[in-house]
CSV table of C-alpha atoms and ligand atoms in Angstrom, one decimal:
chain,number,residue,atom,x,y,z
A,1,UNK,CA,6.0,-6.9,-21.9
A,2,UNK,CA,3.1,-8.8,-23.7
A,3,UNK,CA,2.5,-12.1,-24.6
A,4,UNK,CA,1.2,-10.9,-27.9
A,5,UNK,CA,4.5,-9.6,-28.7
A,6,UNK,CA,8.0,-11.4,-29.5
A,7,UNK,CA,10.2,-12.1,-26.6
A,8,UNK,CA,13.2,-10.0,-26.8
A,9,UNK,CA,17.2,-9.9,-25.6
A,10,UNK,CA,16.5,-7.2,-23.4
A,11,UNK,CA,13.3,-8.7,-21.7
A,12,UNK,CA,14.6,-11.7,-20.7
A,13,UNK,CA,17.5,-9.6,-19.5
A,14,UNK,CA,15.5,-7.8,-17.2
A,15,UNK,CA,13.5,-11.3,-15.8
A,16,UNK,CA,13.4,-12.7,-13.2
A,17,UNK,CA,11.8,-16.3,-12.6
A,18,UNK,CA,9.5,-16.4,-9.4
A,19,UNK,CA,11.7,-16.5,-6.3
A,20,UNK,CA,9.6,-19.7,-5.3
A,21,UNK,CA,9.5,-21.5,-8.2
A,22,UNK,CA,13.6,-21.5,-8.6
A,23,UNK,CA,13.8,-22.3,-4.7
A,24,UNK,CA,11.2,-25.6,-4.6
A,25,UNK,CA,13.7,-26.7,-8.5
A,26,UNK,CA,16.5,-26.3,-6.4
A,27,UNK,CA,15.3,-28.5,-3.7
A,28,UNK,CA,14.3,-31.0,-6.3
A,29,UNK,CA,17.0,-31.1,-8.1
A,30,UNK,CA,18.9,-31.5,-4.6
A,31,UNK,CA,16.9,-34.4,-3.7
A,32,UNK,CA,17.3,-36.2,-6.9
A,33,UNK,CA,21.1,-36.1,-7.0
A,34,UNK,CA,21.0,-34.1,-10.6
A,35,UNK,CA,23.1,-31.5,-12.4
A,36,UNK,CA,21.1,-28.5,-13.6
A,37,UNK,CA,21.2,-29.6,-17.1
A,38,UNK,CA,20.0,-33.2,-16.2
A,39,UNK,CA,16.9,-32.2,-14.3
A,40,UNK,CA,13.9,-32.1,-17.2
A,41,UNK,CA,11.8,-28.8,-15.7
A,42,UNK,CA,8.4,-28.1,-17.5
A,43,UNK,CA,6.8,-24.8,-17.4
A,44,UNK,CA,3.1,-25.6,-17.8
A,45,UNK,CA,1.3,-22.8,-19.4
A,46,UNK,CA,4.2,-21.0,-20.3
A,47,UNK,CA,3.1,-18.6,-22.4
A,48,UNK,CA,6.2,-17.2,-24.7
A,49,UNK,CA,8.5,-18.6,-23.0
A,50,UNK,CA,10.6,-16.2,-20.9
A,51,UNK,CA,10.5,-18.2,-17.8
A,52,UNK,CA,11.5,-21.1,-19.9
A,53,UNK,CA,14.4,-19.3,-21.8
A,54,UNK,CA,15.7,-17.6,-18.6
A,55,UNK,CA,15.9,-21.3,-17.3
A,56,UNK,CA,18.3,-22.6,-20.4
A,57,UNK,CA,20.0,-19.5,-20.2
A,58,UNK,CA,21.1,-21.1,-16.4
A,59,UNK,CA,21.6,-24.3,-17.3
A,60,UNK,CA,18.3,-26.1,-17.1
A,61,UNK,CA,16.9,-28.5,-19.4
A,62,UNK,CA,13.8,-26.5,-19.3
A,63,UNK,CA,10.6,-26.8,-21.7
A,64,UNK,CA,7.2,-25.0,-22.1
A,65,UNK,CA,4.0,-25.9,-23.3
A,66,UNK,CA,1.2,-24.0,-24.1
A,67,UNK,CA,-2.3,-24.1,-25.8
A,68,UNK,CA,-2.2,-20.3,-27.8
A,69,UNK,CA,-0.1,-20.9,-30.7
A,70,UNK,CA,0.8,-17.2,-30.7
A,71,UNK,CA,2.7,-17.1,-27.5
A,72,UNK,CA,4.5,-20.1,-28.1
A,73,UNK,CA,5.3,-18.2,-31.6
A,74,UNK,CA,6.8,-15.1,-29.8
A,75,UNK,CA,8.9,-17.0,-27.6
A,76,UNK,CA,10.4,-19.5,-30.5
A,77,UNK,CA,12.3,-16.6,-32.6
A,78,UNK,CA,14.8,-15.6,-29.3
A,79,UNK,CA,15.5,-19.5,-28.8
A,80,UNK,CA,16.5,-20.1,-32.4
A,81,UNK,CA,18.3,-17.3,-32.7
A,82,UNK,CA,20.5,-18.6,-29.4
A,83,UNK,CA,20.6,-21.3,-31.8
A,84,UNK,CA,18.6,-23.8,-29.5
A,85,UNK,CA,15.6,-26.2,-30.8
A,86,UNK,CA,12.8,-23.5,-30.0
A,87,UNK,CA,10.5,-26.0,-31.8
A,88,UNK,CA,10.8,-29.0,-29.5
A,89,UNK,CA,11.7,-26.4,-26.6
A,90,UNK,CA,8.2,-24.8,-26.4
A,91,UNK,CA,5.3,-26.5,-28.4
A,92,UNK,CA,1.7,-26.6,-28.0
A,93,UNK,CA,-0.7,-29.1,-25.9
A,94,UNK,CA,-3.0,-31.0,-28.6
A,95,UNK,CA,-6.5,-30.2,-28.8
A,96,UNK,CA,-6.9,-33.1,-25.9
A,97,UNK,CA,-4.5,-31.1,-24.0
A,98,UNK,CA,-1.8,-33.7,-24.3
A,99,UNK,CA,2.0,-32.6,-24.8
A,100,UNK,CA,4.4,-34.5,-27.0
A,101,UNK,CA,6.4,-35.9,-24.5
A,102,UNK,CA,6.8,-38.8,-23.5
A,103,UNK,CA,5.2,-40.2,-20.2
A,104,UNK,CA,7.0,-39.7,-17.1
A,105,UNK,CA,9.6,-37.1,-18.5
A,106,UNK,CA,9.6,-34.4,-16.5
A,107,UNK,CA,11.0,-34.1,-13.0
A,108,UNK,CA,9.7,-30.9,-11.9
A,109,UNK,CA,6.7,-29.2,-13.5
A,110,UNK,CA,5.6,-25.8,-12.3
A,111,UNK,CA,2.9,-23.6,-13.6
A,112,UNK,CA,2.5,-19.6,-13.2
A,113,UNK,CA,-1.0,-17.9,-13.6
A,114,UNK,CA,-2.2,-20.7,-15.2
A,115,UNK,CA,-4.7,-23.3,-13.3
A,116,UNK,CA,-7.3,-20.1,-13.0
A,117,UNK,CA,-7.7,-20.1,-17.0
A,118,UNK,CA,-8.5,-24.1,-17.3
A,119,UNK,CA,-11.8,-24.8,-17.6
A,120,UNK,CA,-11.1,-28.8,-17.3
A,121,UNK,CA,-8.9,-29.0,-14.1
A,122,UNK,CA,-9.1,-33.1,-14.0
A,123,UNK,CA,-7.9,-32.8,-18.1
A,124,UNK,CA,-4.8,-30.9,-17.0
A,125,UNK,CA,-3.9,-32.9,-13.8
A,126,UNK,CA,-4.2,-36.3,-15.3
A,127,UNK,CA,-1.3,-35.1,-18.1
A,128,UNK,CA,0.7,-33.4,-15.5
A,129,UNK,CA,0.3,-36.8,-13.5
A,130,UNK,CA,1.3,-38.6,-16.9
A,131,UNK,CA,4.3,-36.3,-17.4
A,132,UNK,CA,5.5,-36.3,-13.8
A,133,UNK,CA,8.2,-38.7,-13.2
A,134,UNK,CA,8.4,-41.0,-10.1
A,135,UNK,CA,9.2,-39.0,-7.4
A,136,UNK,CA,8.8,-36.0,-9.5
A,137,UNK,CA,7.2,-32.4,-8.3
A,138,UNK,CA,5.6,-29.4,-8.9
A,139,UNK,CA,5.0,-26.1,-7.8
A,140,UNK,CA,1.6,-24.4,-9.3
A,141,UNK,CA,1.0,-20.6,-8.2
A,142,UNK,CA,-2.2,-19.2,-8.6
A,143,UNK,CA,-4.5,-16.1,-7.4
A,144,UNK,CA,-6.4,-17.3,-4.4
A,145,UNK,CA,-10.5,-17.9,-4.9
A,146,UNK,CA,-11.6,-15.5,-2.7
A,147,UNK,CA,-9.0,-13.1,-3.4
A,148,UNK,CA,-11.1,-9.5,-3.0
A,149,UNK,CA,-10.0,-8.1,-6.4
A,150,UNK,CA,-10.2,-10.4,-8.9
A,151,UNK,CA,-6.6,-10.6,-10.7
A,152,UNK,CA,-7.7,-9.9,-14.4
A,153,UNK,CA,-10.5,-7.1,-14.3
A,154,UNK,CA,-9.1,-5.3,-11.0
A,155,UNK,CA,-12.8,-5.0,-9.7
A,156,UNK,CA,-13.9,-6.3,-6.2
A,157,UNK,CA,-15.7,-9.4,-5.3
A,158,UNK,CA,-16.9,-10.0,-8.8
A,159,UNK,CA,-15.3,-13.5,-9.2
A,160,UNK,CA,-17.6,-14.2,-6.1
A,161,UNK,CA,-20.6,-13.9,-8.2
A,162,UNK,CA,-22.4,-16.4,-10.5
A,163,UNK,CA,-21.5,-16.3,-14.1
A,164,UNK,CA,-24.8,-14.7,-14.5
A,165,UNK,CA,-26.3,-11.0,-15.5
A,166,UNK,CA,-25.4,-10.5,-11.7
A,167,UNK,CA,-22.0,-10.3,-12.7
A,168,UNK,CA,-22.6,-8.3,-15.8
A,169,UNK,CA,-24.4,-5.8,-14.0
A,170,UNK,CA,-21.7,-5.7,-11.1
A,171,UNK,CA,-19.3,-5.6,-14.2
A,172,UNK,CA,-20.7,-2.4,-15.6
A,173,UNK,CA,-21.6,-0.5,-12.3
A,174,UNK,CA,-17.5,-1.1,-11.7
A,175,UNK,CA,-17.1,0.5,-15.2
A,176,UNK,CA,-19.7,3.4,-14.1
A,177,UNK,CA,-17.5,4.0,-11.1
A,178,UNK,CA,-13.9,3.7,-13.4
A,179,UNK,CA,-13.2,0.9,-11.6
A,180,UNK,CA,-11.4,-1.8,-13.8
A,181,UNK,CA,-8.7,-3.0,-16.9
A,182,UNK,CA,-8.4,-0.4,-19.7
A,183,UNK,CA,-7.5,-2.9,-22.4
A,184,UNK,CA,-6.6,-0.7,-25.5
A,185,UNK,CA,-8.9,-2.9,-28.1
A,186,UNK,CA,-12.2,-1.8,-26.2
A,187,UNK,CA,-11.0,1.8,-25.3
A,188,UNK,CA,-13.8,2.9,-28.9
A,189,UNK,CA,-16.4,0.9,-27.3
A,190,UNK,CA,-19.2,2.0,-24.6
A,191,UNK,CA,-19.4,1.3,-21.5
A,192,UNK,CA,-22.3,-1.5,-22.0
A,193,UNK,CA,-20.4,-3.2,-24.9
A,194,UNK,CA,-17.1,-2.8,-22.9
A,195,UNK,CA,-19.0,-4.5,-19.9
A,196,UNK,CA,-20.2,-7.1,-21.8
A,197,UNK,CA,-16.6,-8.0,-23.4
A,198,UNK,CA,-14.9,-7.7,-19.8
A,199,UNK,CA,-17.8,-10.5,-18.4
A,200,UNK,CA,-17.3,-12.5,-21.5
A,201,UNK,CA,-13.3,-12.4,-20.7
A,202,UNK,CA,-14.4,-14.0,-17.0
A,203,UNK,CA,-17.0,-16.2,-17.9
A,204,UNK,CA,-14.9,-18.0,-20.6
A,205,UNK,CA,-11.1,-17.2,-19.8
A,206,UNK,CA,-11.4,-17.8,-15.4
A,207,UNK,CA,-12.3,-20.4,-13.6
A,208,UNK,CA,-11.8,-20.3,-9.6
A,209,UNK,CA,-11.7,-23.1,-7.4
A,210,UNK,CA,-11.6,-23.7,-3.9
A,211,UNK,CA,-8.4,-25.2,-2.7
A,212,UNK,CA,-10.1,-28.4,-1.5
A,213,UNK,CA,-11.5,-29.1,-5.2
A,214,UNK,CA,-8.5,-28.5,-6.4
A,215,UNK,CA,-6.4,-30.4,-4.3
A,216,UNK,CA,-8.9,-33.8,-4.7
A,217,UNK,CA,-8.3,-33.8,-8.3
A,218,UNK,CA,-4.5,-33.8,-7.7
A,219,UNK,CA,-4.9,-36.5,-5.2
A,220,UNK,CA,-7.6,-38.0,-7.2
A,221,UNK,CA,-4.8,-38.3,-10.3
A,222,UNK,CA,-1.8,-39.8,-8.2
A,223,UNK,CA,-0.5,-36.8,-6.6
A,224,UNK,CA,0.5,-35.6,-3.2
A,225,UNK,CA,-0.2,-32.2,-2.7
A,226,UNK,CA,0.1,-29.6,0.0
A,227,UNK,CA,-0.5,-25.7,0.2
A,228,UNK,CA,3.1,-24.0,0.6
A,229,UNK,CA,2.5,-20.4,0.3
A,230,UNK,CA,2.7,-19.7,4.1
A,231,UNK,CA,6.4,-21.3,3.8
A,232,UNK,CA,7.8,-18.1,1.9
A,233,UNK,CA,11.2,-17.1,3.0
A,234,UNK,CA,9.9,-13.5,3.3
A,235,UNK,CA,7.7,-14.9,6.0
A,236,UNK,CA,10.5,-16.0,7.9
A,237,UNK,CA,12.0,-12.9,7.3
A,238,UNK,CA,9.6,-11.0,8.7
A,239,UNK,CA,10.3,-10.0,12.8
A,240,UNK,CA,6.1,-10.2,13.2
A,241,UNK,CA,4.6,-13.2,11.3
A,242,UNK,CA,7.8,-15.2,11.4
A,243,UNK,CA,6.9,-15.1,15.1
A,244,UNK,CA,3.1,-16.2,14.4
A,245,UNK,CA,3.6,-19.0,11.9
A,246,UNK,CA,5.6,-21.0,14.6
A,247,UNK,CA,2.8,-21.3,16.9
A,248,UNK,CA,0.9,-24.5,15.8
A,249,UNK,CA,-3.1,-23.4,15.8
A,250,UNK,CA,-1.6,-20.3,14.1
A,251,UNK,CA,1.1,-22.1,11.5
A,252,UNK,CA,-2.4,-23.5,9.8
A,253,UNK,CA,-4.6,-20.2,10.1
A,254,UNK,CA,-2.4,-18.1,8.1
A,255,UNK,CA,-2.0,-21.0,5.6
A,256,UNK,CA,-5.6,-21.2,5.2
A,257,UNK,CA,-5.6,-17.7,4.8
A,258,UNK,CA,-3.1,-16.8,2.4
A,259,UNK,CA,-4.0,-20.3,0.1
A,260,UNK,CA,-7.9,-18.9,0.4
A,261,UNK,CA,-7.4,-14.9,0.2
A,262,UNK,CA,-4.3,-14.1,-1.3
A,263,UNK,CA,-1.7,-17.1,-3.4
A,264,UNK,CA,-2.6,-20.5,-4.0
A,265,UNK,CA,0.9,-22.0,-4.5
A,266,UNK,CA,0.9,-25.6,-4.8
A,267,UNK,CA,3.4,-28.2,-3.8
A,268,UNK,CA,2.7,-31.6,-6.2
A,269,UNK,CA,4.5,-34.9,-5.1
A,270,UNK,CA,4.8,-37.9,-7.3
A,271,UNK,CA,5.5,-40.3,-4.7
A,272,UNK,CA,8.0,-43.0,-5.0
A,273,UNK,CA,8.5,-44.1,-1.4
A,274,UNK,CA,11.6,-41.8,-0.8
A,275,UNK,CA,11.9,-38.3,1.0
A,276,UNK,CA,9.6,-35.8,0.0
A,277,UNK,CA,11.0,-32.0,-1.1
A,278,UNK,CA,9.0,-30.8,2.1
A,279,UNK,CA,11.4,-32.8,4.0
A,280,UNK,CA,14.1,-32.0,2.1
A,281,UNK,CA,13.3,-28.4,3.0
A,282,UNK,CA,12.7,-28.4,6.0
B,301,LIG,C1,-1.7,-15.4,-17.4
B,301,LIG,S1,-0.9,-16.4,-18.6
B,301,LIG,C2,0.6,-16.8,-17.8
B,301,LIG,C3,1.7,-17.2,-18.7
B,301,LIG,C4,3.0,-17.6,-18.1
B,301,LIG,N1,2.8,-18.7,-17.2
B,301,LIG,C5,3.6,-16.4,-17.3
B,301,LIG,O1,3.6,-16.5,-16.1
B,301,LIG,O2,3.9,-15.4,-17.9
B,301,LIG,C6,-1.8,-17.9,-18.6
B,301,LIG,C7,-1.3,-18.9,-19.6
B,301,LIG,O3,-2.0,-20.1,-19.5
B,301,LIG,C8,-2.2,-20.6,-20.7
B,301,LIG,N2,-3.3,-21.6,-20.6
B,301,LIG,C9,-4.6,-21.4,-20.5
B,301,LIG,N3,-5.3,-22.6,-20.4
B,301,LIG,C10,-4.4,-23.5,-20.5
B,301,LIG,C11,-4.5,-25.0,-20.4
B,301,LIG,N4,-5.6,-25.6,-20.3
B,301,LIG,N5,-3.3,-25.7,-20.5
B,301,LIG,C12,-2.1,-25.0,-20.7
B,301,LIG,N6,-2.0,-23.7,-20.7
B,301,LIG,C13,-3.1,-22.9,-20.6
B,301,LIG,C14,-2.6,-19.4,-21.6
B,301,LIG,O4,-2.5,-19.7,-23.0
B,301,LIG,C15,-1.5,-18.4,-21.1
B,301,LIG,O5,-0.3,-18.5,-21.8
């Protein structure tokens, strides 16, 4: 179901929150010593909210933030009905991107399909470091950079190119060939003016980093970060890579390929001098 449409009973039935994201809460909330309705969780870019209500519905003391005003609108109408604050539960980011809590709130902050939309990376890790508590973390999962089909427009390679005509041109030939989103508000348009809206949607609504940029302007905001995507449990489940991941030269290959090719998920520490949730999990 949409964001542009209210969150209902029987969505959030049917949801499930990101296998990862619940594990690396548990193992915070582990190291921490909390109960589940102790540990403050922020969903960062939370759209309308289902992740958000599906964690209050398990006992979380969860929150969203968000900067479309819409989204946060469509998720607010399930929460009050529940009879819950949806106003303080999910509220918008100000226009400096700053949320209304207060400093140091949150112990663990994790963002879905978000950090590829924001065009000011530094702007969004300095409030996550503000709302981080000591010893706080975070777990931000993202389409890899060089991911071969770019997540939103389903057409190859064209994140790779500048936000020039190049990429208009490679937008339309895609279109020429059917390759590509049929969003229902263009479907009356032609081809060229459909082309032209897709690019506008990348130029202004994606922004792809490598990892190392990314991860400098953690570090550069207080954080300690490391890329966790090759430390899925599927991995380990699986009778070939589990096999491959062990071996040391190969352990940081397939990290660097997944975290460059495939999912960025990112593991933000807020040190305080204790044990780290990598430890914890390990
Ligand atoms: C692809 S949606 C994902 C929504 C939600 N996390 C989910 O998994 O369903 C991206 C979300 O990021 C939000 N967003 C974009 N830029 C943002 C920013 N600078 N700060 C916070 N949220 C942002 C958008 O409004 C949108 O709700």
């Amino acid at each position: 179901m949409s964001k542009l449409e209210p969150l209902t009973e029987q969505e959030l039935a049917s949801f499930r929150i990101p296998g990862e994201v619940l594990r690396y809460l548990e193992i915070q909330r582990e190291k921490l010593g909390l109960s589940r309705d102790q540990i403050n969780v922020l969903d960062y870019g939370c759209g309308k909210g289902t992740s958000v209500a599906w964690l209050r519905e398990h006992g979380y003391n969860a929150f969203g933030v968000d900067v479309e005003r819409r989204y946060i609108d469509n998720g607010r109408g399930l929460l009050r009905a529940r009879g819950l604050e949806a106003d303080s539960i999910l509220s918008m980011l100000d226009e400096q991107g700053r949320a209304s809590h207060d400093k140091g709130f949150f112990h663990f902050i994790f963002s879905e399909a978000v950090f590829e939309h924001v065009p000011d990376l530094q702007q969004v890790m300095r409030e996550l470091g503000r709302l981080t508590a000591s010893g706080g973390a975070g777990l931000h999962r993202f389409p890899a950079h060089l991911r071969p089909v770019e997540e939103h427009l389903f057409m190859p390679l064209v994140h790779y190119l500048p936000k020039t005509r190049a990429r208009l041109l490679w937008i339309a030939l895609n279109l020429a060939a059917g390759v590509g989103p049929r969003w229902p508000e263009l479907e009356t348009l032609g081809l060229v003016d459909q082309a032209r809206a897709y690019y506008k949607y990348s130029v202004e609504q994606t922004f792809y980093r490598s990892p190392r940029a990314i991860l400098s302007t953690a570090q550069a905001e207080g954080f300690r970060g490391a890329f966790v995507a090759h430390q899925h449990p599927k991995i380990d489940r699986h009778p070939v890579a589990r096999r491959w991941v062990r071996v040391p030269g190969l352990r940081g290959f397939a990290s660097w390929l997944l975290t460059n090719f495939v999912i960025v998920e990112l593991l933000l520490e807020r040190p305080d001098g204790k044990a780290s949730v990598r430890q914890v999990s390990s």
